[in-house]
């Protein structure tokens, strides 16, 4: 057995009642090496540094390796938009115009957030954009600072789910539905290969 197999950072998705944690290896294909659903110490309340520090001990006991984590930004802190951009834009122009349009929709400073965007499949004119406000990012990073867990990156939960399911999705141009069942809500994703086409939340 190879004891030096490289594991991914630990993926964390903090919900109001539980924390989802996953870690994989990618030697010979993606394989889940650790998976857990950790109950929140104080359900319904914001996470604090004490809870983060305790989480590290829980993860170690449950077989997770290392201190590096990738943290999903809570959905309510993200800026989202499906944008109609002018035809003919290419390269950095797409991102620049998408940033301005997303800022206009949410009435925020266009320099106050980091953003990713992607176009929908050929034949569609829309661009999907997701932004993370700097204030939200700094709050999350400060929360984990000095707790023994090192945040390597912030991620979007929907994008992480799409990547995790890529090996079992039908090849493009086929469309795959991904259903994420939460405590108080359900998320439906429609993906074409690695591209998220549609996301909807159902409460209750």
Short mmCIF file of N, CA and C in Angstrom, two decimals, residues 55-179:
data_model
loop_
_atom_site.label_atom_id
_atom_site.label_comp_id
_atom_site.label_asym_id
_atom_site.label_seq_id
_atom_site.Cartn_x
_atom_site.Cartn_y
_atom_site.Cartn_z
N UNK A 55 -13.70 21.63 15.16
CA UNK A 55 -13.90 20.89 13.92
C UNK A 55 -12.63 20.18 13.50
N UNK A 56 -11.49 20.80 13.69
CA UNK A 56 -10.22 20.17 13.28
C UNK A 56 -10.02 18.84 14.01
N UNK A 57 -10.35 18.80 15.28
CA UNK A 57 -10.19 17.56 16.04
C UNK A 57 -11.17 16.49 15.55
N UNK A 58 -12.39 16.90 15.23
CA UNK A 58 -13.38 15.95 14.72
C UNK A 58 -12.92 15.35 13.40
N UNK A 59 -12.42 16.19 12.50
CA UNK A 59 -11.97 15.71 11.19
C UNK A 59 -10.81 14.73 11.33
N UNK A 60 -9.91 15.01 12.23
CA UNK A 60 -8.77 14.11 12.44
C UNK A 60 -9.23 12.75 12.93
N UNK A 61 -10.20 12.73 13.85
CA UNK A 61 -10.70 11.45 14.37
C UNK A 61 -11.43 10.66 13.29
N UNK A 62 -12.00 11.34 12.31
CA UNK A 62 -12.80 10.67 11.30
C UNK A 62 -12.02 10.34 10.03
N UNK A 63 -10.71 10.43 10.10
CA UNK A 63 -9.87 9.93 9.01
C UNK A 63 -9.42 10.94 7.98
N UNK A 64 -9.69 12.22 8.18
CA UNK A 64 -9.21 13.23 7.26
C UNK A 64 -7.74 13.51 7.53
N UNK A 65 -7.00 13.80 6.47
CA UNK A 65 -5.56 13.99 6.57
C UNK A 65 -5.19 15.41 6.18
N UNK A 66 -4.36 16.06 7.00
CA UNK A 66 -3.87 17.39 6.68
C UNK A 66 -4.71 18.50 7.28
N UNK A 67 -4.21 19.72 7.10
CA UNK A 67 -4.87 20.91 7.66
C UNK A 67 -5.43 21.83 6.60
N UNK A 68 -5.12 21.59 5.33
CA UNK A 68 -5.57 22.48 4.26
C UNK A 68 -7.02 22.21 3.91
N UNK A 69 -7.80 23.28 3.78
CA UNK A 69 -9.22 23.14 3.46
C UNK A 69 -9.59 24.07 2.30
N UNK A 70 -10.63 23.68 1.58
CA UNK A 70 -11.29 24.55 0.61
C UNK A 70 -12.70 24.77 1.13
N UNK A 71 -13.07 26.01 1.30
CA UNK A 71 -14.31 26.35 2.00
C UNK A 71 -15.35 26.87 1.01
N UNK A 72 -16.52 26.26 1.03
CA UNK A 72 -17.63 26.74 0.20
C UNK A 72 -18.21 28.01 0.83
N UNK A 73 -18.32 29.05 0.04
CA UNK A 73 -18.91 30.30 0.53
C UNK A 73 -20.42 30.09 0.70
N UNK A 74 -21.00 30.41 1.84
CA UNK A 74 -22.45 30.25 2.01
C UNK A 74 -23.21 30.95 0.89
N UNK A 75 -24.21 30.27 0.35
CA UNK A 75 -24.94 30.78 -0.80
C UNK A 75 -25.54 32.15 -0.60
N UNK A 76 -25.98 32.44 0.64
CA UNK A 76 -26.64 33.74 0.88
C UNK A 76 -25.66 34.90 0.82
N UNK A 77 -24.36 34.62 0.83
CA UNK A 77 -23.36 35.69 0.76
C UNK A 77 -22.88 35.95 -0.67
N UNK A 78 -23.32 35.14 -1.61
CA UNK A 78 -22.86 35.27 -2.99
C UNK A 78 -23.76 36.21 -3.80
N UNK A 79 -23.18 36.81 -4.81
CA UNK A 79 -23.92 37.60 -5.80
C UNK A 79 -24.08 36.71 -7.03
N UNK A 80 -25.31 36.52 -7.49
CA UNK A 80 -25.57 35.63 -8.62
C UNK A 80 -26.34 36.39 -9.70
N UNK A 81 -26.11 35.98 -10.94
CA UNK A 81 -26.86 36.60 -12.01
C UNK A 81 -26.72 35.82 -13.31
N UNK A 82 -27.80 35.78 -14.09
CA UNK A 82 -27.77 35.28 -15.46
C UNK A 82 -27.87 36.51 -16.34
N UNK A 83 -26.81 36.80 -17.09
CA UNK A 83 -26.66 38.08 -17.76
C UNK A 83 -26.81 37.95 -19.27
N UNK A 84 -27.44 38.95 -19.86
CA UNK A 84 -27.51 39.07 -21.32
C UNK A 84 -26.43 40.07 -21.74
N UNK A 85 -25.35 39.57 -22.34
CA UNK A 85 -24.24 40.43 -22.74
C UNK A 85 -24.29 40.70 -24.23
N UNK A 86 -23.72 41.81 -24.66
CA UNK A 86 -23.70 42.13 -26.09
C UNK A 86 -22.99 41.03 -26.89
N UNK A 87 -23.48 40.78 -28.10
CA UNK A 87 -22.85 39.78 -28.96
C UNK A 87 -21.48 40.27 -29.41
N UNK A 88 -20.58 39.31 -29.65
CA UNK A 88 -19.27 39.65 -30.18
C UNK A 88 -18.19 39.89 -29.15
N UNK A 89 -18.52 39.85 -27.84
CA UNK A 89 -17.50 40.02 -26.81
C UNK A 89 -16.63 38.77 -26.73
N UNK A 90 -15.35 38.97 -26.49
CA UNK A 90 -14.44 37.85 -26.34
C UNK A 90 -13.45 38.12 -25.21
N UNK A 91 -12.85 37.03 -24.71
CA UNK A 91 -11.77 37.15 -23.74
C UNK A 91 -12.11 37.96 -22.51
N UNK A 92 -11.18 38.86 -22.16
CA UNK A 92 -11.35 39.64 -20.93
C UNK A 92 -12.53 40.61 -21.02
N UNK A 93 -12.95 40.96 -22.23
CA UNK A 93 -14.09 41.87 -22.37
C UNK A 93 -15.35 41.27 -21.77
N UNK A 94 -15.51 39.94 -21.91
CA UNK A 94 -16.68 39.26 -21.35
C UNK A 94 -16.70 39.44 -19.84
N UNK A 95 -15.57 39.17 -19.19
CA UNK A 95 -15.49 39.27 -17.73
C UNK A 95 -15.71 40.71 -17.27
N UNK A 96 -15.15 41.68 -18.00
CA UNK A 96 -15.29 43.08 -17.59
C UNK A 96 -16.74 43.54 -17.67
N UNK A 97 -17.40 43.21 -18.77
CA UNK A 97 -18.80 43.62 -18.92
C UNK A 97 -19.69 42.86 -17.94
N UNK A 98 -19.40 41.57 -17.74
CA UNK A 98 -20.18 40.77 -16.78
C UNK A 98 -20.05 41.34 -15.38
N UNK A 99 -18.86 41.77 -15.00
CA UNK A 99 -18.65 42.36 -13.67
C UNK A 99 -19.50 43.62 -13.50
N UNK A 100 -19.49 44.47 -14.49
CA UNK A 100 -20.27 45.70 -14.40
C UNK A 100 -21.76 45.41 -14.32
N UNK A 101 -22.22 44.44 -15.10
CA UNK A 101 -23.65 44.12 -15.11
C UNK A 101 -24.07 43.47 -13.79
N UNK A 102 -23.22 42.56 -13.25
CA UNK A 102 -23.55 41.93 -11.97
C UNK A 102 -23.59 42.98 -10.86
N UNK A 103 -22.65 43.92 -10.89
CA UNK A 103 -22.64 45.00 -9.89
C UNK A 103 -23.90 45.86 -10.02
N UNK A 104 -24.31 46.13 -11.26
CA UNK A 104 -25.52 46.93 -11.46
C UNK A 104 -26.75 46.21 -10.92
N UNK A 105 -26.85 44.91 -11.18
CA UNK A 105 -28.02 44.15 -10.70
C UNK A 105 -28.12 44.16 -9.18
N UNK A 106 -26.96 44.07 -8.51
CA UNK A 106 -26.98 43.97 -7.04
C UNK A 106 -26.70 45.32 -6.36
N UNK A 107 -26.50 46.36 -7.17
CA UNK A 107 -26.28 47.71 -6.65
C UNK A 107 -25.10 47.78 -5.69
N UNK A 108 -23.97 47.25 -6.15
CA UNK A 108 -22.74 47.27 -5.37
C UNK A 108 -21.61 47.82 -6.23
N UNK A 109 -20.50 48.17 -5.59
CA UNK A 109 -19.30 48.64 -6.29
C UNK A 109 -18.73 47.47 -7.11
N UNK A 110 -18.46 47.67 -8.40
CA UNK A 110 -17.93 46.57 -9.22
C UNK A 110 -16.55 46.09 -8.78
N UNK A 111 -15.86 46.86 -7.94
CA UNK A 111 -14.55 46.44 -7.45
C UNK A 111 -14.62 45.81 -6.06
N UNK A 112 -15.84 45.58 -5.57
CA UNK A 112 -16.01 45.10 -4.19
C UNK A 112 -16.15 43.59 -4.08
N UNK A 113 -15.95 42.86 -5.18
CA UNK A 113 -16.12 41.41 -5.14
C UNK A 113 -15.21 40.74 -6.16
N UNK A 114 -14.96 39.44 -5.92
CA UNK A 114 -14.29 38.59 -6.90
C UNK A 114 -15.38 37.83 -7.66
N UNK A 115 -15.12 37.50 -8.92
CA UNK A 115 -16.18 36.94 -9.76
C UNK A 115 -15.65 35.86 -10.69
N UNK A 116 -16.50 34.87 -10.95
CA UNK A 116 -16.29 33.92 -12.04
C UNK A 116 -17.52 33.98 -12.93
N UNK A 117 -17.31 33.74 -14.23
CA UNK A 117 -18.45 33.71 -15.13
C UNK A 117 -18.19 32.70 -16.24
N UNK A 118 -19.26 32.20 -16.81
CA UNK A 118 -19.14 31.23 -17.90
C UNK A 118 -20.36 31.34 -18.80
N UNK A 119 -20.12 31.09 -20.08
CA UNK A 119 -21.21 31.13 -21.04
C UNK A 119 -21.95 29.81 -21.06
N UNK A 120 -23.22 29.87 -21.45
CA UNK A 120 -24.02 28.67 -21.60
C UNK A 120 -23.71 28.04 -22.95
N UNK A 121 -24.14 26.80 -23.19
CA UNK A 121 -23.77 26.10 -24.42
C UNK A 121 -24.14 26.87 -25.68
N UNK A 122 -23.52 26.46 -26.77
CA UNK A 122 -23.72 27.14 -28.06
C UNK A 122 -25.20 27.28 -28.38
N UNK A 123 -25.55 28.44 -28.88
CA UNK A 123 -26.95 28.71 -29.19
C UNK A 123 -27.64 29.55 -28.13
N UNK A 124 -26.99 29.66 -26.93
CA UNK A 124 -27.53 30.50 -25.86
C UNK A 124 -26.72 31.78 -25.77
N UNK A 125 -27.38 32.88 -25.44
CA UNK A 125 -26.69 34.17 -25.39
C UNK A 125 -26.37 34.60 -23.96
N UNK A 126 -26.85 33.85 -22.97
CA UNK A 126 -26.65 34.27 -21.59
C UNK A 126 -25.27 33.86 -21.07
N UNK A 127 -24.82 34.65 -20.08
CA UNK A 127 -23.62 34.34 -19.31
C UNK A 127 -24.00 34.26 -17.85
N UNK A 128 -23.54 33.23 -17.16
CA UNK A 128 -23.79 33.06 -15.73
C UNK A 128 -22.61 33.66 -14.97
N UNK A 129 -22.90 34.45 -13.95
CA UNK A 129 -21.84 35.07 -13.15
C UNK A 129 -22.13 34.85 -11.66
N UNK A 130 -21.07 34.59 -10.90
CA UNK A 130 -21.17 34.43 -9.45
C UNK A 130 -20.05 35.26 -8.82
N UNK A 131 -20.41 36.11 -7.88
CA UNK A 131 -19.43 36.96 -7.22
C UNK A 131 -19.40 36.73 -5.73
N UNK A 132 -18.22 36.86 -5.15
CA UNK A 132 -18.06 36.77 -3.69
C UNK A 132 -17.56 38.12 -3.19
N UNK A 133 -18.36 38.85 -2.41
CA UNK A 133 -17.93 40.15 -1.88
C UNK A 133 -16.66 40.01 -1.04
N UNK A 134 -15.77 40.97 -1.16
CA UNK A 134 -14.53 40.93 -0.39
C UNK A 134 -14.81 40.86 1.10
N UNK A 135 -15.83 41.58 1.56
CA UNK A 135 -16.14 41.58 3.00
C UNK A 135 -16.49 40.17 3.48
N UNK A 136 -17.27 39.43 2.68
CA UNK A 136 -17.64 38.06 3.05
C UNK A 136 -16.42 37.15 3.05
N UNK A 137 -15.55 37.32 2.05
CA UNK A 137 -14.35 36.48 1.97
C UNK A 137 -13.44 36.73 3.17
N UNK A 138 -13.23 38.00 3.51
CA UNK A 138 -12.35 38.32 4.63
C UNK A 138 -12.91 37.78 5.94
N UNK A 139 -14.23 37.86 6.11
CA UNK A 139 -14.85 37.35 7.34
C UNK A 139 -14.62 35.85 7.49
N UNK A 140 -14.75 35.10 6.38
CA UNK A 140 -14.53 33.65 6.44
C UNK A 140 -13.06 33.32 6.71
N UNK A 141 -12.15 34.02 6.03
CA UNK A 141 -10.73 33.76 6.23
C UNK A 141 -10.29 34.11 7.65
N UNK A 142 -10.79 35.22 8.18
CA UNK A 142 -10.45 35.62 9.55
C UNK A 142 -10.97 34.60 10.56
N UNK A 143 -12.14 34.01 10.28
CA UNK A 143 -12.73 33.04 11.19
C UNK A 143 -11.83 31.82 11.35
N UNK A 144 -11.17 31.40 10.27
CA UNK A 144 -10.33 30.20 10.31
C UNK A 144 -8.87 30.49 10.67
N UNK A 145 -8.48 31.75 10.65
CA UNK A 145 -7.09 32.12 10.91
C UNK A 145 -6.68 31.73 12.33
N UNK A 146 -5.58 30.99 12.43
CA UNK A 146 -5.06 30.61 13.75
C UNK A 146 -5.77 29.47 14.44
N UNK A 147 -6.66 28.78 13.73
CA UNK A 147 -7.42 27.68 14.34
C UNK A 147 -6.81 26.31 14.05
N UNK A 148 -5.74 26.28 13.24
CA UNK A 148 -5.15 24.99 12.87
C UNK A 148 -5.62 24.47 11.54
N UNK A 149 -6.60 25.14 10.93
CA UNK A 149 -7.06 24.79 9.58
C UNK A 149 -6.68 25.93 8.64
N UNK A 150 -6.03 25.57 7.53
CA UNK A 150 -5.53 26.55 6.58
C UNK A 150 -6.42 26.61 5.35
N UNK A 151 -7.12 27.74 5.15
CA UNK A 151 -8.02 27.88 4.01
C UNK A 151 -7.18 28.18 2.76
N UNK A 152 -7.12 27.21 1.84
CA UNK A 152 -6.37 27.41 0.60
C UNK A 152 -7.16 28.15 -0.46
N UNK A 153 -8.47 27.98 -0.44
CA UNK A 153 -9.31 28.62 -1.46
C UNK A 153 -10.74 28.68 -0.98
N UNK A 154 -11.50 29.61 -1.56
CA UNK A 154 -12.94 29.66 -1.39
C UNK A 154 -13.58 29.15 -2.67
N UNK A 155 -14.70 28.45 -2.54
CA UNK A 155 -15.33 27.82 -3.70
C UNK A 155 -16.83 28.08 -3.67
N UNK A 156 -17.47 27.78 -4.78
CA UNK A 156 -18.91 27.84 -4.90
C UNK A 156 -19.44 26.41 -4.79
N UNK A 157 -20.37 26.18 -3.87
CA UNK A 157 -20.84 24.82 -3.59
C UNK A 157 -21.39 24.15 -4.85
N UNK A 158 -22.13 24.89 -5.67
CA UNK A 158 -22.71 24.30 -6.88
C UNK A 158 -21.62 23.85 -7.84
N UNK A 159 -20.57 24.66 -7.99
CA UNK A 159 -19.48 24.29 -8.88
C UNK A 159 -18.74 23.06 -8.36
N UNK A 160 -18.54 22.99 -7.04
CA UNK A 160 -17.88 21.83 -6.44
C UNK A 160 -18.71 20.56 -6.65
N UNK A 161 -20.03 20.67 -6.51
CA UNK A 161 -20.91 19.52 -6.72
C UNK A 161 -20.84 19.04 -8.17
N UNK A 162 -20.81 19.99 -9.11
CA UNK A 162 -20.73 19.63 -10.53
C UNK A 162 -19.43 18.91 -10.83
N UNK A 163 -18.32 19.39 -10.27
CA UNK A 163 -17.03 18.73 -10.50
C UNK A 163 -17.01 17.34 -9.88
N UNK A 164 -17.57 17.22 -8.67
CA UNK A 164 -17.56 15.94 -7.98
C UNK A 164 -18.35 14.88 -8.73
N UNK A 165 -19.38 15.29 -9.45
CA UNK A 165 -20.26 14.34 -10.15
C UNK A 165 -19.87 14.14 -11.61
N UNK A 166 -18.79 14.79 -12.05
CA UNK A 166 -18.46 14.78 -13.47
C UNK A 166 -18.28 13.37 -14.02
N UNK A 167 -17.66 12.48 -13.24
CA UNK A 167 -17.40 11.12 -13.72
C UNK A 167 -18.68 10.31 -13.96
N UNK A 168 -19.78 10.71 -13.31
CA UNK A 168 -21.03 9.94 -13.47
C UNK A 168 -22.07 10.71 -14.28
N UNK A 169 -21.72 11.88 -14.78
CA UNK A 169 -22.65 12.65 -15.63
C UNK A 169 -22.62 12.12 -17.06
N UNK A 170 -23.72 12.26 -17.76
CA UNK A 170 -23.73 11.88 -19.17
C UNK A 170 -22.85 12.85 -19.95
N UNK A 171 -22.20 12.39 -21.01
CA UNK A 171 -21.33 13.28 -21.79
C UNK A 171 -22.13 14.42 -22.43
N UNK A 172 -21.49 15.58 -22.59
CA UNK A 172 -22.10 16.69 -23.32
C UNK A 172 -22.32 16.26 -24.77
N UNK A 173 -23.41 16.68 -25.40
CA UNK A 173 -24.35 17.74 -24.98
C UNK A 173 -25.50 17.25 -24.11
N UNK A 174 -25.42 16.04 -23.59
CA UNK A 174 -26.47 15.57 -22.69
C UNK A 174 -26.50 16.38 -21.41
N UNK A 175 -27.65 16.41 -20.75
CA UNK A 175 -27.84 17.19 -19.52
C UNK A 175 -28.10 16.24 -18.36
N UNK A 176 -27.42 16.49 -17.25
CA UNK A 176 -27.56 15.69 -16.04
C UNK A 176 -28.17 16.54 -14.93
N UNK A 177 -29.11 15.99 -14.18
CA UNK A 177 -29.69 16.66 -13.02
C UNK A 177 -28.98 16.17 -11.75
N UNK A 178 -28.57 17.09 -10.90
CA UNK A 178 -27.94 16.78 -9.61
C UNK A 178 -28.84 17.35 -8.52
N UNK A 179 -29.22 16.50 -7.56
CA UNK A 179 -30.13 16.91 -6.49
C UNK A 179 -29.37 16.87 -5.17
#
